[in-house]
Amino acid sequence: EIIIYRGYPVELHTVLTEDGYLLGIHRIPYGRTALSRQKGPKRPVFLQHGLLNSDADWLINPTDRALAFILADRGFDVWLGNARGNAYSKRHVSLDVNEEEFWDFSWDEIGRYDIPACINYVLRKTGSRKLTYIGHSMGTAIFWVAMITNPHLNSKIEVMMALAPAASVANVKSFVRLSAAFVDPIETFLRLIRTRAFLPNTGIHRRIREVFCERTLKEATMCRNLIFLIAGADPHNFNITALPVISGHNPSGTSVRTVSQFAKSFNLGQTFTRYDYGPQGNFEHYGQGVPPEYNLKLVTAPVYLFWGENDLLTTPEDVAWLASKLPNLKASIRVDYPYFNHWDFLWSVNVNELLYNRVLTLLPSPYYTVLPSDNVVPLSNTSRTARG
């Protein structure tokens, strides 16, 4: 709806994952500028949201400051991903969304299955050999998982732009860190009452947001301050009038396991591991008492990291650790503003000047400038190449 309202074309595509989930992803094939309507093969860009978000978060800012629209107007073929379990990806070939088994996943499965399926789908549909990947927060973590568990995908990435990059969360300064002490009993309780979905964007949760975030300026300010406690305070860059739209699309929902994986990682030290089932569960799943580490050295795609000094969730210390592990890191770039927080990457009123203009200078040309045969898969080979 946002895309149509802003005057852009949109396509809804359904991506089937290897384990049966049906993901709803959106495509903006061109923008509103003459540049975006030029003939010739375009480079695809894939944008992936973070935890408890959806692709709507790339669209909420004013049109000239929303990354998806900026890229479309520049001439890129823009694709917006949605992870399993959010508002646009609640279908499965054999499981009903109300079944517990539907929600039996963490970011391990999102990275292992969702991201490869989406990358291959986009390449197959566009006929391109490679795409540019832009992720925010968990959208970067699942990229690392995808590249590590499916190493052949690295060759299909032209460049990865990691905004608020997530891997280790040992130095999280947000008050959500307090949840680590309660995650196991909460998860056990929710399992007992047969609840595995976390904050879907329906019912009572929507009502709570309407009451506490969307009625008066005073309530909106309280809601904004809660966001600041989670992500870092930056009142000068937060457009409080956009809060009803932000809260209307967030949280978009995921599984309890995905959220608990994040919380359990707080006390694991600087590491990036698979889901922690506890000592006994880890022996059953992995044959060892602790969850295995992901080997970030297997992420060989070219990567740029962008981070904010005031980000309480993906902190400078954890980003520095991640940077030391990536073998093809092109640059680790601090946003040149001391109060830049976790959500400023998406919703800052000055996001162009502080971030996006720099990102755009590092992207390849939106149009292929050499012979298409050197960059685009011939139609007869599209399916074979997309399967990798």
CSV table of C-alpha atoms in Angstrom, one decimal:
chain,number,residue,atom,x,y,z
A,1,GLU,CA,0.0,0.0,0.0
A,2,ILE,CA,2.8,2.4,0.8
A,3,ILE,CA,4.5,1.8,-2.5
A,4,ILE,CA,1.3,2.4,-4.5
A,5,TYR,CA,0.4,5.5,-2.4
A,6,ARG,CA,3.8,7.0,-3.2
A,7,GLY,CA,3.2,6.5,-6.9
A,8,TYR,CA,5.6,3.6,-7.6
A,9,PRO,CA,4.9,0.4,-9.4
A,10,VAL,CA,5.0,-2.7,-7.3
A,11,GLU,CA,4.9,-6.5,-7.9
A,12,LEU,CA,4.2,-9.1,-5.2
A,13,HIS,CA,6.2,-12.3,-5.6
A,14,THR,CA,6.1,-15.6,-3.7
A,15,VAL,CA,9.3,-17.4,-2.9
A,16,LEU,CA,9.3,-21.1,-1.9
A,17,THR,CA,12.0,-22.1,0.5
A,18,GLU,CA,13.7,-25.5,0.6
A,19,ASP,CA,11.8,-26.3,3.9
A,20,GLY,CA,8.4,-25.2,2.5
A,21,TYR,CA,7.8,-21.6,3.6
A,22,LEU,CA,6.2,-19.2,1.2
A,23,LEU,CA,7.7,-15.8,1.5
A,24,GLY,CA,6.0,-12.7,0.2
A,25,ILE,CA,8.6,-10.3,-1.3
A,26,HIS,CA,7.9,-7.0,-3.1
A,27,ARG,CA,9.6,-5.6,-6.3
A,28,ILE,CA,9.8,-2.0,-7.4
A,29,PRO,CA,11.0,-2.5,-11.0
A,30,TYR,CA,11.5,1.2,-11.7
A,31,GLY,CA,11.0,4.6,-10.1
A,32,ARG,CA,9.4,7.9,-10.9
A,33,THR,CA,12.4,9.4,-12.7
A,34,ALA,CA,13.3,9.3,-16.4
A,35,LEU,CA,16.6,7.7,-15.4
A,36,SER,CA,14.8,4.8,-13.9
A,37,ARG,CA,12.9,4.1,-17.1
A,38,GLN,CA,15.9,3.8,-19.4
A,39,LYS,CA,16.0,0.7,-21.5
A,40,GLY,CA,18.6,-2.0,-20.8
A,41,PRO,CA,19.3,-4.6,-18.1
A,42,LYS,CA,19.3,-3.2,-14.6
A,43,ARG,CA,21.3,-4.4,-11.6
A,44,PRO,CA,19.0,-5.9,-8.9
A,45,VAL,CA,19.3,-4.7,-5.3
A,46,PHE,CA,17.9,-6.8,-2.5
A,47,LEU,CA,16.9,-5.2,0.8
A,48,GLN,CA,16.4,-7.3,4.0
A,49,HIS,CA,14.8,-6.0,7.2
A,50,GLY,CA,15.8,-6.7,10.8
A,51,LEU,CA,14.3,-8.5,13.8
A,52,LEU,CA,10.5,-8.0,14.2
A,53,ASN,CA,10.4,-5.8,11.1
A,54,SER,CA,9.2,-6.1,7.6
A,55,ASP,CA,10.0,-4.6,4.2
A,56,ALA,CA,7.7,-1.7,5.1
A,57,ASP,CA,10.5,-0.2,7.2
A,58,TRP,CA,12.5,0.6,4.1
A,59,LEU,CA,9.5,2.7,2.9
A,60,ILE,CA,8.3,4.6,6.0
A,61,ASN,CA,10.5,7.7,5.6
A,62,PRO,CA,9.5,10.5,3.2
A,63,THR,CA,9.9,9.3,-0.4
A,64,ASP,CA,13.1,11.2,-1.0
A,65,ARG,CA,14.6,9.7,2.2
A,66,ALA,CA,13.4,6.1,2.0
A,67,LEU,CA,16.2,3.9,0.6
A,68,ALA,CA,13.9,1.6,-1.5
A,69,PHE,CA,12.5,4.6,-3.4
A,70,ILE,CA,15.8,6.3,-3.7
A,71,LEU,CA,17.3,3.2,-5.3
A,72,ALA,CA,14.4,2.8,-7.6
A,73,ASP,CA,14.6,6.4,-8.8
A,74,ARG,CA,18.4,5.9,-9.4
A,75,GLY,CA,17.6,3.1,-11.8
A,76,PHE,CA,18.0,-0.1,-9.7
A,77,ASP,CA,15.7,-3.0,-9.9
A,78,VAL,CA,14.6,-3.0,-6.2
A,79,TRP,CA,13.5,-6.2,-4.3
A,80,LEU,CA,12.3,-6.2,-0.7
A,81,GLY,CA,12.6,-9.3,1.3
A,82,ASN,CA,10.3,-10.6,4.1
A,83,ALA,CA,11.5,-13.2,6.5
A,84,ARG,CA,9.3,-16.2,7.5
A,85,GLY,CA,6.7,-15.3,10.2
A,86,ASN,CA,6.3,-11.7,9.5
A,87,ALA,CA,3.1,-10.0,8.2
A,88,TYR,CA,3.9,-10.9,4.5
A,89,SER,CA,5.4,-14.4,5.0
A,90,LYS,CA,2.9,-16.4,7.1
A,91,ARG,CA,2.3,-19.3,4.7
A,92,HIS,CA,3.7,-22.8,4.3
A,93,VAL,CA,3.1,-25.6,1.8
A,94,SER,CA,1.8,-28.0,4.5
A,95,LEU,CA,1.8,-26.2,7.8
A,96,ASP,CA,-0.9,-23.8,9.1
A,97,VAL,CA,0.2,-20.6,10.7
A,98,ASN,CA,-1.7,-21.6,13.8
A,99,GLU,CA,0.3,-24.8,14.2
A,100,GLU,CA,3.3,-24.8,16.6
A,101,GLU,CA,5.5,-26.4,14.0
A,102,PHE,CA,5.1,-23.4,11.7
A,103,TRP,CA,6.9,-21.3,14.3
A,104,ASP,CA,9.7,-23.8,15.0
A,105,PHE,CA,12.5,-21.7,13.6
A,106,SER,CA,15.2,-19.2,14.6
A,107,TRP,CA,17.5,-16.9,12.5
A,108,ASP,CA,19.5,-20.1,11.7
A,109,GLU,CA,16.7,-21.3,9.5
A,110,ILE,CA,16.0,-17.8,8.1
A,111,GLY,CA,19.6,-17.5,7.0
A,112,ARG,CA,20.0,-21.0,5.8
A,113,TYR,CA,16.8,-21.2,3.8
A,114,ASP,CA,15.0,-17.8,3.3
A,115,ILE,CA,18.0,-15.8,2.1
A,116,PRO,CA,19.3,-18.3,-0.4
A,117,ALA,CA,15.8,-18.8,-1.8
A,118,CYS,CA,15.3,-15.1,-2.2
A,119,ILE,CA,18.7,-14.5,-3.8
A,120,ASN,CA,18.2,-17.3,-6.3
A,121,TYR,CA,14.7,-16.2,-7.1
A,122,VAL,CA,15.7,-12.6,-7.8
A,123,LEU,CA,18.6,-13.7,-10.0
A,124,ARG,CA,16.4,-16.1,-11.9
A,125,LYS,CA,13.7,-13.5,-12.5
A,126,THR,CA,16.1,-10.7,-13.5
A,127,GLY,CA,18.5,-12.9,-15.5
A,128,SER,CA,21.4,-11.4,-13.6
A,129,ARG,CA,24.5,-13.3,-12.3
A,130,LYS,CA,24.8,-11.2,-9.2
A,131,LEU,CA,22.9,-8.8,-6.9
A,132,THR,CA,23.6,-6.1,-4.4
A,133,TYR,CA,22.5,-7.0,-0.9
A,134,ILE,CA,21.6,-4.3,1.7
A,135,GLY,CA,20.7,-5.5,5.2
A,136,HIS,CA,19.7,-3.9,8.4
A,137,SER,CA,20.5,-5.4,11.8
A,138,MET,CA,19.3,-9.1,11.8
A,139,GLY,CA,19.1,-8.7,8.0
A,140,THR,CA,22.9,-8.7,8.1
A,141,ALA,CA,23.1,-11.6,10.6
A,142,ILE,CA,21.1,-13.9,8.4
A,143,PHE,CA,23.2,-12.8,5.4
A,144,TRP,CA,26.3,-14.2,7.2
A,145,VAL,CA,24.4,-17.4,8.0
A,146,ALA,CA,23.4,-17.7,4.3
A,147,MET,CA,26.9,-17.2,3.0
A,148,ILE,CA,28.4,-19.6,5.6
A,149,THR,CA,25.9,-22.4,5.1
A,150,ASN,CA,25.6,-22.0,1.3
A,151,PRO,CA,29.2,-20.9,0.3
A,152,HIS,CA,28.4,-20.9,-3.4
A,153,LEU,CA,26.2,-17.8,-2.8
A,154,ASN,CA,29.2,-15.6,-2.1
A,155,SER,CA,29.9,-15.5,-5.9
A,156,LYS,CA,26.4,-14.2,-6.5
A,157,ILE,CA,26.9,-11.1,-4.4
A,158,GLU,CA,28.2,-8.0,-6.1
A,159,VAL,CA,28.5,-6.1,-2.8
A,160,MET,CA,27.0,-6.3,0.6
A,161,MET,CA,26.0,-3.1,2.4
A,162,ALA,CA,25.6,-3.9,6.1
A,163,LEU,CA,23.7,-1.2,8.1
A,164,ALA,CA,23.9,-1.7,11.8
A,165,PRO,CA,25.6,-5.0,11.3
A,166,ALA,CA,24.8,-7.8,13.7
A,167,ALA,CA,26.8,-10.9,14.7
A,168,SER,CA,28.2,-10.8,18.3
A,169,VAL,CA,25.9,-9.0,20.7
A,170,ALA,CA,28.2,-9.3,23.7
A,171,ASN,CA,28.3,-5.5,24.2
A,172,VAL,CA,24.7,-4.6,23.8
A,173,LYS,CA,23.9,-1.6,26.0
A,174,SER,CA,20.1,-1.5,25.5
A,175,PHE,CA,17.8,-2.3,28.4
A,176,VAL,CA,16.6,-5.3,26.4
A,177,ARG,CA,19.8,-6.9,27.7
A,178,LEU,CA,17.9,-7.5,31.0
A,179,SER,CA,15.8,-10.1,29.2
A,180,ALA,CA,18.7,-12.5,29.1
A,181,ALA,CA,18.0,-13.5,32.7
A,182,PHE,CA,14.4,-14.4,31.9
A,183,VAL,CA,14.5,-15.8,28.4
A,184,ASP,CA,14.7,-19.5,29.4
A,185,PRO,CA,11.7,-19.5,31.9
A,186,ILE,CA,9.7,-17.3,29.5
A,187,GLU,CA,10.4,-19.6,26.6
A,188,THR,CA,9.5,-22.7,28.7
A,189,PHE,CA,6.2,-21.1,29.8
A,190,LEU,CA,5.3,-20.1,26.2
A,191,ARG,CA,6.0,-23.6,25.1
A,192,LEU,CA,3.7,-25.0,27.8
A,193,ILE,CA,0.9,-22.8,26.7
A,194,ARG,CA,1.6,-23.8,23.1
A,195,THR,CA,2.6,-20.3,22.0
A,196,ARG,CA,5.6,-20.0,19.7
A,197,ALA,CA,4.8,-16.8,17.8
A,198,PHE,CA,6.3,-13.6,19.1
A,199,LEU,CA,4.2,-10.3,19.0
A,200,PRO,CA,2.3,-10.8,15.7
A,201,ASN,CA,0.9,-7.5,14.4
A,202,THR,CA,-2.6,-8.3,15.4
A,203,GLY,CA,-5.2,-8.1,18.1
A,204,ILE,CA,-4.2,-7.0,21.6
A,205,HIS,CA,-0.7,-5.9,20.6
A,206,ARG,CA,-2.1,-3.5,18.0
A,207,ARG,CA,-4.5,-2.1,20.5
A,208,ILE,CA,-1.7,-1.5,23.0
A,209,ARG,CA,0.2,0.5,20.4
A,210,GLU,CA,-2.9,2.5,19.5
A,211,VAL,CA,-3.4,3.5,23.1
A,212,PHE,CA,0.2,4.2,24.1
A,213,CYS,CA,1.8,5.5,20.9
A,214,GLU,CA,-0.8,7.0,18.6
A,215,ARG,CA,-3.3,9.2,20.4
A,216,THR,CA,-1.7,12.3,21.7
A,217,LEU,CA,1.7,14.0,21.4
A,218,LYS,CA,2.4,13.2,25.1
A,219,GLU,CA,1.8,9.5,24.5
A,220,ALA,CA,3.8,9.6,21.3
A,221,THR,CA,6.7,11.1,23.2
A,222,MET,CA,6.6,8.4,25.7
A,223,CYS,CA,6.5,5.8,23.0
A,224,ARG,CA,9.5,7.5,21.3
A,225,ASN,CA,11.4,7.5,24.5
A,226,LEU,CA,10.9,3.7,24.8
A,227,ILE,CA,12.3,3.3,21.3
A,228,PHE,CA,15.3,5.4,22.5
A,229,LEU,CA,15.8,3.1,25.5
A,230,ILE,CA,16.0,0.2,23.1
A,231,ALA,CA,18.1,1.7,20.3
A,232,GLY,CA,19.7,4.9,21.5
A,233,ALA,CA,18.4,8.4,21.9
A,234,ASP,CA,18.5,10.8,19.0
A,235,PRO,CA,15.6,13.3,19.3
A,236,HIS,CA,16.9,15.6,16.7
A,237,ASN,CA,16.7,13.0,13.9
A,238,PHE,CA,13.5,11.3,14.9
A,239,ASN,CA,10.3,12.4,13.1
A,240,ILE,CA,7.7,11.9,15.8
A,241,THR,CA,4.8,12.6,13.3
A,242,ALA,CA,5.8,9.3,11.6
A,243,LEU,CA,5.3,7.3,14.8
A,244,PRO,CA,1.8,6.1,13.9
A,245,VAL,CA,3.1,4.7,10.6
A,246,ILE,CA,6.1,3.1,12.4
A,247,SER,CA,4.0,1.6,15.1
A,248,GLY,CA,1.4,0.5,12.6
A,249,HIS,CA,4.0,-1.8,10.9
A,250,ASN,CA,6.0,-2.8,13.9
A,251,PRO,CA,6.5,-5.3,15.4
A,252,SER,CA,5.7,-7.4,12.4
A,253,GLY,CA,6.2,-10.7,14.2
A,254,THR,CA,8.6,-13.6,14.2
A,255,SER,CA,9.0,-16.8,16.3
A,256,VAL,CA,9.8,-16.9,20.0
A,257,ARG,CA,13.0,-18.9,19.1
A,258,THR,CA,14.2,-16.1,16.9
A,259,VAL,CA,13.9,-13.5,19.7
A,260,SER,CA,15.3,-15.9,22.3
A,261,GLN,CA,18.3,-16.6,20.2
A,262,PHE,CA,19.1,-12.9,20.2
A,263,ALA,CA,18.6,-12.7,24.0
A,264,LYS,CA,20.6,-15.8,24.8
A,265,SER,CA,23.5,-14.5,22.8
A,266,PHE,CA,24.0,-11.5,25.2
A,267,ASN,CA,26.0,-13.6,27.7
A,268,LEU,CA,28.0,-15.8,25.2
A,269,GLY,CA,30.8,-13.4,24.8
A,270,GLN,CA,32.1,-12.1,21.4
A,271,THR,CA,31.0,-15.0,19.2
A,272,PHE,CA,28.4,-15.8,16.6
A,273,THR,CA,26.7,-19.1,17.2
A,274,ARG,CA,23.8,-21.3,16.2
A,275,TYR,CA,20.7,-21.5,18.5
A,276,ASP,CA,21.4,-22.4,22.1
A,277,TYR,CA,19.2,-25.3,23.2
A,278,GLY,CA,20.9,-25.6,26.5
A,279,PRO,CA,23.5,-28.3,27.4
A,280,GLN,CA,21.2,-31.3,26.9
A,281,GLY,CA,19.5,-29.9,23.8
A,282,ASN,CA,22.8,-28.9,22.3
A,283,PHE,CA,24.1,-32.5,22.7
A,284,GLU,CA,21.0,-33.7,20.9
A,285,HIS,CA,21.2,-31.3,18.1
A,286,TYR,CA,24.9,-30.7,17.7
A,287,GLY,CA,26.7,-33.5,19.5
A,288,GLN,CA,28.3,-31.0,21.9
A,289,GLY,CA,27.3,-29.0,25.0
A,290,VAL,CA,27.5,-25.6,23.5
A,291,PRO,CA,26.1,-24.3,20.2
A,292,PRO,CA,28.6,-24.3,17.3
A,293,GLU,CA,30.2,-21.1,16.1
A,294,TYR,CA,29.6,-19.8,12.6
A,295,ASN,CA,32.9,-19.4,10.8
A,296,LEU,CA,32.7,-15.8,9.5
A,297,LYS,CA,35.9,-16.4,7.4
A,298,LEU,CA,33.6,-18.2,5.0
A,299,VAL,CA,31.8,-14.9,4.1
A,300,THR,CA,34.0,-14.1,1.1
A,301,ALA,CA,31.6,-11.6,-0.6
A,302,PRO,CA,32.7,-8.0,-0.5
A,303,VAL,CA,31.3,-6.2,2.5
A,304,TYR,CA,30.9,-2.7,3.7
A,305,LEU,CA,30.0,-2.1,7.4
A,306,PHE,CA,28.1,1.0,8.5
A,307,TRP,CA,27.7,1.7,12.1
A,308,GLY,CA,26.5,4.3,14.6
A,309,GLU,CA,28.3,5.4,17.7
A,310,ASN,CA,25.1,5.7,19.7
A,311,ASP,CA,23.6,2.4,18.6
A,312,LEU,CA,22.8,0.5,21.7
A,313,LEU,CA,22.0,-2.8,19.9
A,314,THR,CA,24.8,-3.2,17.4
A,315,THR,CA,27.6,-1.4,19.3
A,316,PRO,CA,30.9,-0.1,18.0
A,317,GLU,CA,32.7,-2.8,20.0
A,318,ASP,CA,30.7,-5.7,18.5
A,319,VAL,CA,31.0,-4.2,15.0
A,320,ALA,CA,34.8,-4.0,15.4
A,321,TRP,CA,34.9,-7.7,16.4
A,322,LEU,CA,32.8,-8.5,13.3
A,323,ALA,CA,35.1,-6.4,11.1
A,324,SER,CA,38.1,-8.4,12.3
A,325,LYS,CA,36.5,-11.7,11.2
A,326,LEU,CA,35.4,-10.8,7.6
A,327,PRO,CA,38.0,-11.7,5.0
A,328,ASN,CA,36.7,-9.5,2.2
A,329,LEU,CA,35.9,-6.3,4.2
A,330,LYS,CA,36.1,-3.3,2.0
A,331,ALA,CA,35.6,-0.7,4.8
A,332,SER,CA,34.1,-0.3,8.3
A,333,ILE,CA,32.4,3.1,8.2
A,334,ARG,CA,31.3,5.1,11.2
A,335,VAL,CA,28.4,7.4,10.5
A,336,ASP,CA,29.8,10.9,11.2
A,337,TYR,CA,27.2,11.9,13.8
A,338,PRO,CA,27.7,11.0,17.5
A,339,TYR,CA,24.0,10.3,18.2
A,340,PHE,CA,23.3,8.1,15.3
A,341,ASN,CA,21.3,5.1,16.6
A,342,HIS,CA,19.9,1.8,15.5
A,343,TRP,CA,16.7,3.1,13.9
A,344,ASP,CA,18.4,6.2,12.3
A,345,PHE,CA,19.6,3.8,9.6
A,346,LEU,CA,15.9,3.7,8.4
A,347,TRP,CA,14.0,6.7,9.8
A,348,SER,CA,16.4,9.6,10.5
A,349,VAL,CA,15.2,12.9,9.0
A,350,ASN,CA,18.8,13.5,7.9
A,351,VAL,CA,19.5,10.0,6.7
A,352,ASN,CA,20.6,11.0,3.2
A,353,GLU,CA,23.2,13.4,4.4
A,354,LEU,CA,24.4,11.2,7.2
A,355,LEU,CA,24.3,7.8,5.5
A,356,TYR,CA,22.6,7.1,2.2
A,357,ASN,CA,24.6,9.5,0.1
A,358,ARG,CA,27.8,7.6,1.1
A,359,VAL,CA,26.1,4.3,0.4
A,360,LEU,CA,25.1,5.4,-3.1
A,361,THR,CA,28.7,6.3,-4.0
A,362,LEU,CA,29.8,2.8,-3.2
A,363,LEU,CA,27.2,1.0,-5.2
A,364,PRO,CA,27.8,-0.2,-8.8
A,365,SER,CA,26.1,1.6,-11.6
A,366,PRO,CA,22.3,0.7,-11.8
A,367,TYR,CA,22.6,-0.2,-15.4
A,368,TYR,CA,25.1,-2.7,-16.9
A,369,THR,CA,27.6,-0.7,-19.0
A,370,VAL,CA,29.3,-3.6,-20.7
A,371,LEU,CA,27.9,-6.2,-23.0
A,372,PRO,CA,24.8,-7.8,-21.4
A,373,SER,CA,26.2,-11.2,-22.2
A,374,ASP,CA,29.0,-10.6,-19.7
A,375,ASN,CA,26.7,-9.7,-16.9
A,376,VAL,CA,23.3,-11.3,-17.6
A,377,VAL,CA,22.5,-15.0,-17.7
A,378,PRO,CA,21.1,-16.1,-21.1
A,379,LEU,CA,17.5,-17.0,-20.8
A,380,SER,CA,18.2,-20.6,-21.6
A,381,ASN,CA,20.5,-20.9,-18.6
A,382,THR,CA,18.5,-18.9,-16.1
A,383,SER,CA,16.9,-21.7,-14.2
A,384,ARG,CA,20.1,-23.8,-14.0
A,385,THR,CA,22.2,-20.9,-12.8
A,386,ALA,CA,19.6,-19.7,-10.3
A,387,ARG,CA,19.6,-23.1,-8.6
A,388,GLY,CA,23.3,-22.7,-8.2
